[in-house]
Coordinates of C-alpha atoms and ligand atoms in Angstrom, one line a residue:
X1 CA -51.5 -41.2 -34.8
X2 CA -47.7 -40.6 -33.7
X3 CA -46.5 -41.2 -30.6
X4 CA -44.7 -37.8 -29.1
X5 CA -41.7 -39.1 -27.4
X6 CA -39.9 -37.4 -24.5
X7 CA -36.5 -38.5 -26.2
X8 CA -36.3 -39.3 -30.0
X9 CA -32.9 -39.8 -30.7
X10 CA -32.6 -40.0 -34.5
X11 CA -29.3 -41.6 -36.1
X12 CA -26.9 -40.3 -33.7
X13 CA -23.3 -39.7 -34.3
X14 CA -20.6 -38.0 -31.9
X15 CA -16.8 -37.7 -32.9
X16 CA -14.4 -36.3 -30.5
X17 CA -12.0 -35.3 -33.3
X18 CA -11.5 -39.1 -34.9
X19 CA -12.8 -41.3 -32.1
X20 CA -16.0 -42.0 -32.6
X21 CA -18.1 -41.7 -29.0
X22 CA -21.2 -42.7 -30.5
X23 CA -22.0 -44.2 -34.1
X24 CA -25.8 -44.1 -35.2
X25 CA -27.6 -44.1 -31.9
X26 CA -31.5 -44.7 -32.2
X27 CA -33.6 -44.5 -28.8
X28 CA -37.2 -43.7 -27.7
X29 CA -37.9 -42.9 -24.6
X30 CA -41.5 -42.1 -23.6
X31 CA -42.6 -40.1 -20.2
X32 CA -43.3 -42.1 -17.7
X33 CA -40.5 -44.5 -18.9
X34 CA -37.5 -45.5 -16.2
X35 CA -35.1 -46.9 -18.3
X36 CA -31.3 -47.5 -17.5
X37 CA -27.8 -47.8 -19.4
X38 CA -25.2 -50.0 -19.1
X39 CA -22.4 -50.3 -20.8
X40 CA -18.3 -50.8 -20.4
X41 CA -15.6 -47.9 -19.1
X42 CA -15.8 -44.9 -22.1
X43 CA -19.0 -46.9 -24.0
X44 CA -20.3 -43.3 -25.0
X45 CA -23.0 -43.5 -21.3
X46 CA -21.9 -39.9 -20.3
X47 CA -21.9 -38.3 -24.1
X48 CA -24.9 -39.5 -24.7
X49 CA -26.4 -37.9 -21.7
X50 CA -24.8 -34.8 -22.7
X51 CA -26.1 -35.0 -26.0
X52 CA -29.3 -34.6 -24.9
X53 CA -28.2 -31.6 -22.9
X54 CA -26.6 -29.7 -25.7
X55 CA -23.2 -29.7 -23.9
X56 CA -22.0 -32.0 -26.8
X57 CA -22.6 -31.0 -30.2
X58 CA -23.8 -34.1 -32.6
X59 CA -21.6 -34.8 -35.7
X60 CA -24.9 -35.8 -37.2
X61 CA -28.2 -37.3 -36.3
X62 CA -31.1 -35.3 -34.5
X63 CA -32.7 -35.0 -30.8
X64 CA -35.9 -33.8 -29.9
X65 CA -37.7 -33.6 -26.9
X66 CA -41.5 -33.5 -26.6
X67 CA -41.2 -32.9 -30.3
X68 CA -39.3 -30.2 -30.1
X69 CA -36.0 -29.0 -31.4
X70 CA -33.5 -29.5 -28.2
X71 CA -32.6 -26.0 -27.6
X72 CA -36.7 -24.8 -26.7
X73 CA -36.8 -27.7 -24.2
X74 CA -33.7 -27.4 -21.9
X75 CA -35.6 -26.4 -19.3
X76 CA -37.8 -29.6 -19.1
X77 CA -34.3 -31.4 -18.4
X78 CA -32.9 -32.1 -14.6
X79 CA -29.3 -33.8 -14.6
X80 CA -27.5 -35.4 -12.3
X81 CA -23.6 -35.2 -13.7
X82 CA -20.9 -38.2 -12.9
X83 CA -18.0 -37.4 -10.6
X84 CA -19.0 -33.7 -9.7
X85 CA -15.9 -32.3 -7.9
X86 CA -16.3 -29.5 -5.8
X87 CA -14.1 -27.2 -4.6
X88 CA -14.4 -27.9 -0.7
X89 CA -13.4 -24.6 0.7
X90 CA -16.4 -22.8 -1.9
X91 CA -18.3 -21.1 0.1
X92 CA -21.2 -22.2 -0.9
X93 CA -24.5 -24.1 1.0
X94 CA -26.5 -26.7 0.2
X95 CA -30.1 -24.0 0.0
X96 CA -27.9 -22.3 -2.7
X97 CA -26.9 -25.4 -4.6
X98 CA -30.4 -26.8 -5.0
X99 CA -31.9 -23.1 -5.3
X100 CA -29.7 -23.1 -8.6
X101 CA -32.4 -25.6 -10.0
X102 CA -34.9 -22.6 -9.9
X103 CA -32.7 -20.7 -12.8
X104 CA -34.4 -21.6 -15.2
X105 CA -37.8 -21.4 -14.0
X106 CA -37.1 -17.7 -14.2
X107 CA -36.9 -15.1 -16.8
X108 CA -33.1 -13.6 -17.0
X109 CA -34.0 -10.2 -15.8
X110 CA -35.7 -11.3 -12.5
X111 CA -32.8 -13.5 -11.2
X112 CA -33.9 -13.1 -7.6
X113 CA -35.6 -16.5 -6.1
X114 CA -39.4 -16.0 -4.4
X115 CA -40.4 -17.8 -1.0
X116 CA -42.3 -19.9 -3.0
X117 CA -38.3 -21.1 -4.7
X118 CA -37.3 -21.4 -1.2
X119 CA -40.6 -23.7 -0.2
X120 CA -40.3 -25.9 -3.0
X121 CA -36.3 -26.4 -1.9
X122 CA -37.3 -27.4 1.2
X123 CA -40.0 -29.4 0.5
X124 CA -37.5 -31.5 -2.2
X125 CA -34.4 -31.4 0.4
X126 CA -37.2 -32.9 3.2
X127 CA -38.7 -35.9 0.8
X128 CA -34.8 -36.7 0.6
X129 CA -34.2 -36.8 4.1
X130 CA -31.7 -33.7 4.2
X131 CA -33.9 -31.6 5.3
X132 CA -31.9 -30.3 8.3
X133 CA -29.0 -30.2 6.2
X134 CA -29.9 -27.1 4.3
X135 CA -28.0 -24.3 5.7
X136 CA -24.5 -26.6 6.2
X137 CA -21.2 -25.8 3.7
X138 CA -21.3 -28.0 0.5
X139 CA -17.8 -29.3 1.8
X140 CA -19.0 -30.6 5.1
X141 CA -21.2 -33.4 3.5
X142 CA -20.9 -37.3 3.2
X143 CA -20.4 -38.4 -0.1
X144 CA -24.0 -39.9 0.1
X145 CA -25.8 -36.6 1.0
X146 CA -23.5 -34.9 -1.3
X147 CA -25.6 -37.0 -3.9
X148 CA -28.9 -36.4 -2.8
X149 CA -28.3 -32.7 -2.7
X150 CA -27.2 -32.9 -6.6
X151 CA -30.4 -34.7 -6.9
X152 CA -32.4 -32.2 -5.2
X153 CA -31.0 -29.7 -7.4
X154 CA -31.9 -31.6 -10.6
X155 CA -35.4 -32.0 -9.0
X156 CA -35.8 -28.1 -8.2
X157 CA -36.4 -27.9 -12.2
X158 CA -39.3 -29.7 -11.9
X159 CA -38.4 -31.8 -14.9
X160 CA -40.6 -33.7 -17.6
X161 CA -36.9 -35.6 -18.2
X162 CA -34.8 -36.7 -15.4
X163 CA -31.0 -37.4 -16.5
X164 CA -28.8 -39.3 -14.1
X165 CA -25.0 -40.3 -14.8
X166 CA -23.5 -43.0 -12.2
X167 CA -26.1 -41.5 -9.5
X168 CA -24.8 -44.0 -6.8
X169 CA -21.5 -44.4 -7.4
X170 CA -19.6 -44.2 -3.7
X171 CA -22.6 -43.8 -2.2
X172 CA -24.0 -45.6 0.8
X173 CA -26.9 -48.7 0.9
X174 CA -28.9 -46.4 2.8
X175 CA -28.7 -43.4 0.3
X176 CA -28.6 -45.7 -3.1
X177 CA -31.8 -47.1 -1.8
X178 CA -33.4 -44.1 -1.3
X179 CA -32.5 -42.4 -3.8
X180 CA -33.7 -45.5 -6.2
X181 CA -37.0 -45.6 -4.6
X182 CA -37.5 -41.6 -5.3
X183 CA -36.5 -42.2 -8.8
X184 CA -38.7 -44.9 -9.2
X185 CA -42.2 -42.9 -7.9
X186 CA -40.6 -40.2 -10.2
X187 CA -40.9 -42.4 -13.1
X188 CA -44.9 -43.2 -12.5
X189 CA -44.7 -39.3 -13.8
X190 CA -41.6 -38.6 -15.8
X191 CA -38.8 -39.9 -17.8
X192 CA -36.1 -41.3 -15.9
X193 CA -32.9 -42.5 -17.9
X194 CA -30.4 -43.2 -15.0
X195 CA -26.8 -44.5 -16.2
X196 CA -25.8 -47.4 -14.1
X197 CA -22.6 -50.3 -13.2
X198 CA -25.9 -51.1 -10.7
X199 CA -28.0 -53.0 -12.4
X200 CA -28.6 -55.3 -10.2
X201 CA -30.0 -53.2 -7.5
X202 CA -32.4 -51.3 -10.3
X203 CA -33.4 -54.6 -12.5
X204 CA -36.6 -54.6 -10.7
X205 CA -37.0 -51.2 -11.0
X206 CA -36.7 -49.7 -14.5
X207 CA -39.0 -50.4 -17.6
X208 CA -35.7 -51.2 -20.2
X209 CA -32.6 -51.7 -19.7
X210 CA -30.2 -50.6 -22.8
X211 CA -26.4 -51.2 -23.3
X212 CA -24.4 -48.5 -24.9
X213 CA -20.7 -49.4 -26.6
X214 CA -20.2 -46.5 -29.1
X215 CA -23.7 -48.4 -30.8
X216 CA -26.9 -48.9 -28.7
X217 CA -28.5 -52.0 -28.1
X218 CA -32.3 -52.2 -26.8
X219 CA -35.3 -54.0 -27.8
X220 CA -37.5 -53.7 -25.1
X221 CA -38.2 -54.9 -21.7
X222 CA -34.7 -55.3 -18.8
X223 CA -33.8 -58.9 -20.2
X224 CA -30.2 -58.9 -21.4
X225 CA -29.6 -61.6 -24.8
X226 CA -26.8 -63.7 -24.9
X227 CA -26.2 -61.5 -28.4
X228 CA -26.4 -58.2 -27.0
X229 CA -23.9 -59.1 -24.3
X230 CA -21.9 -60.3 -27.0
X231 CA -21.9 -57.0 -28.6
X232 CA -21.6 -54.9 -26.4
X233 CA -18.9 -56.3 -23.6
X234 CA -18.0 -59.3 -26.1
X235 CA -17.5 -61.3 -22.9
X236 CA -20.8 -62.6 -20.7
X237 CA -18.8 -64.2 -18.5
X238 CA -17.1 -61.6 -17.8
X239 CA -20.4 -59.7 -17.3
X240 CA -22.0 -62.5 -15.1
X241 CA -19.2 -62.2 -12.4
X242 CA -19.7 -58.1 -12.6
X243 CA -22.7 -59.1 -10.6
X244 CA -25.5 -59.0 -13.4
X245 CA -28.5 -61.5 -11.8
X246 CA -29.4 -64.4 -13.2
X247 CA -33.0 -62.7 -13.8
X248 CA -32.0 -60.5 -16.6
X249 CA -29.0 -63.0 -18.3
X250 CA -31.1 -65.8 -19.4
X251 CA -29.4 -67.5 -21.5
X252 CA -30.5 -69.1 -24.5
X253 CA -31.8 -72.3 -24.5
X254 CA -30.0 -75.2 -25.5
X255 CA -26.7 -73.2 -25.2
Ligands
ATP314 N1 -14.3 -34.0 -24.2 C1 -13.8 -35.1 -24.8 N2 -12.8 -35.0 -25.7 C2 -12.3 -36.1 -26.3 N3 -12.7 -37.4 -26.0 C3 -13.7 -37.5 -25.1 C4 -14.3 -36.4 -24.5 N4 -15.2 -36.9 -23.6 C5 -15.2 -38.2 -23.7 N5 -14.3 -38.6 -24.6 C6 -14.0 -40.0 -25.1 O1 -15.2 -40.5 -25.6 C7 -15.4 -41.9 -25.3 C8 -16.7 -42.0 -24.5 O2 -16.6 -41.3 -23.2 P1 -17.8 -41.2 -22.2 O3 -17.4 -40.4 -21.1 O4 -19.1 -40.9 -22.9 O5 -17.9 -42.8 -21.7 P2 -18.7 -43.4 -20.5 O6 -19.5 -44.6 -21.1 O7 -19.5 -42.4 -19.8 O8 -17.5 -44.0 -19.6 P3 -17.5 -44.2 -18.0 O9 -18.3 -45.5 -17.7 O10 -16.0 -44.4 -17.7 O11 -18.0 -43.0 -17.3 C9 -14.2 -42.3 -24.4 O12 -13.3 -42.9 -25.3 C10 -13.6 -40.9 -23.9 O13 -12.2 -41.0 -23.8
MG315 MG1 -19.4 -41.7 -17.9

């Protein structure tokens, strides 16, 4: 019997005109699977992300989700994007934001959100402790709520695949933790990919840990080889004092 993935990535090439973001990318990932990427400054983290999206179109290679082409599954996907910049004077509120997740729950002609949209909003804004936050400007917001309301949005979809690009980036210990501990009871029922410079403060989290420089390196389980660092920052050293723990660089014996 085959295994239906929620991610089969299939020999996955992306060119932006002649640079090559990502050369013959292979990855599984199955539900219930937290797994998180790590790789140097333009490695191809974000493009692949998008990839699975659809917002980047493949120079070859295939993607299919549950099975299933990519463009009958968008729906299944919530995303977190890196470096969202908002306008600060759009006047726009944090109910609206994360009501936006509820899009595509709905059929095109019936654009109007129920009470039951508007419970399940509130419900996801509470569990991230922003509850009382729901009616305030998108502007007026710490850089750490500002995050947890992007990830409320991405959760109103009520995704099988969760998607999240650099999720605590300028956010604060209190937040990051949080929001690591959602993800993590999130992944006892999804697929959680989260790209991550953290990996320290997720190693004991996530199921696999896979480094991404234009190629992808994984084989299982969150312990970095001397050989994969190699490949994909060519300098462990380098990665060491970048504040990767001991428990995942183990290096080989008699090195
Ligand atoms: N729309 C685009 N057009 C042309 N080149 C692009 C485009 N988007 C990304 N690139 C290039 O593709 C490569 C991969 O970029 P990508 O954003 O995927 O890297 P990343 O691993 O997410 O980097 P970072 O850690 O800085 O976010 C980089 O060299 C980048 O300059
Ligand atoms: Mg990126």
């Amino acid at each position: 019997m085959t295994m239906t993935y929620a991610i089969e990535i299939r020999s996955l090439s992306v060119y932006y005109n002649n640079l090559c973001a990502l050369d013959s990318v292979n990855l599984n990932v199955k539900e219930q699977e937290f797994l998180g990427i790590i790789g140097p400054s333009g490695g191809g983290k974000s493009t692949l992300l998008k990839s699975v999206l659809n917002l980047v179109k493949p120079s070859s290679g295939s993607i299919k989700i549950f099975g299933q082409p990519l463009r009958l599954s968008l729906n299944q996907i919530g995303y977190v994007p890196q470096n969202i910049r908002f306008d600060r004077h759009f006047p726009i509120n944090v109910k609206d934001v994360v009501l936006m997740g509820r899009i595509s729950r709905h059929k095109p002609l019936f654009l109007r959100y129920k009470q039951a949209d508007l419970t399940i909003v509130s419900q996801i804004l509470k569990d991230l402790e922003i509850g009382h936050l729901i009616d305030r400007q998108i502007g007026q917001l710490s850089g750490g709520q500002l995050q947890r309301v992007l990830l409320a949005r991405a959760l109103a979809v009520e995704p099988r695949i969760l998607l999240l690009d650099e999720p605590t980036s300028n956010v604060d210990s209190y937040s990051k933790t949080l929001i690591y501990s959602i993800l993590k009871e999130l992944s006892r029922r999804i697929a959680v990919i989260v790209v991550t410079h953290d990996i320290w403060a997720i190693s004991s989290l996530i199921d696999q840990v896979a480094c991404l420089n234009v190629k992808l390196h994984y084989h299982g389980g969150t312990e970095l080889n001397d050989e994969i660092i190699q490949n994909v920052f060519g300098c462990p050293v380098d990665l060491i004092a970048h504040g990767v723990p001991h428990r995942i660089y183990r290096a080989h014996e008699g090195v």
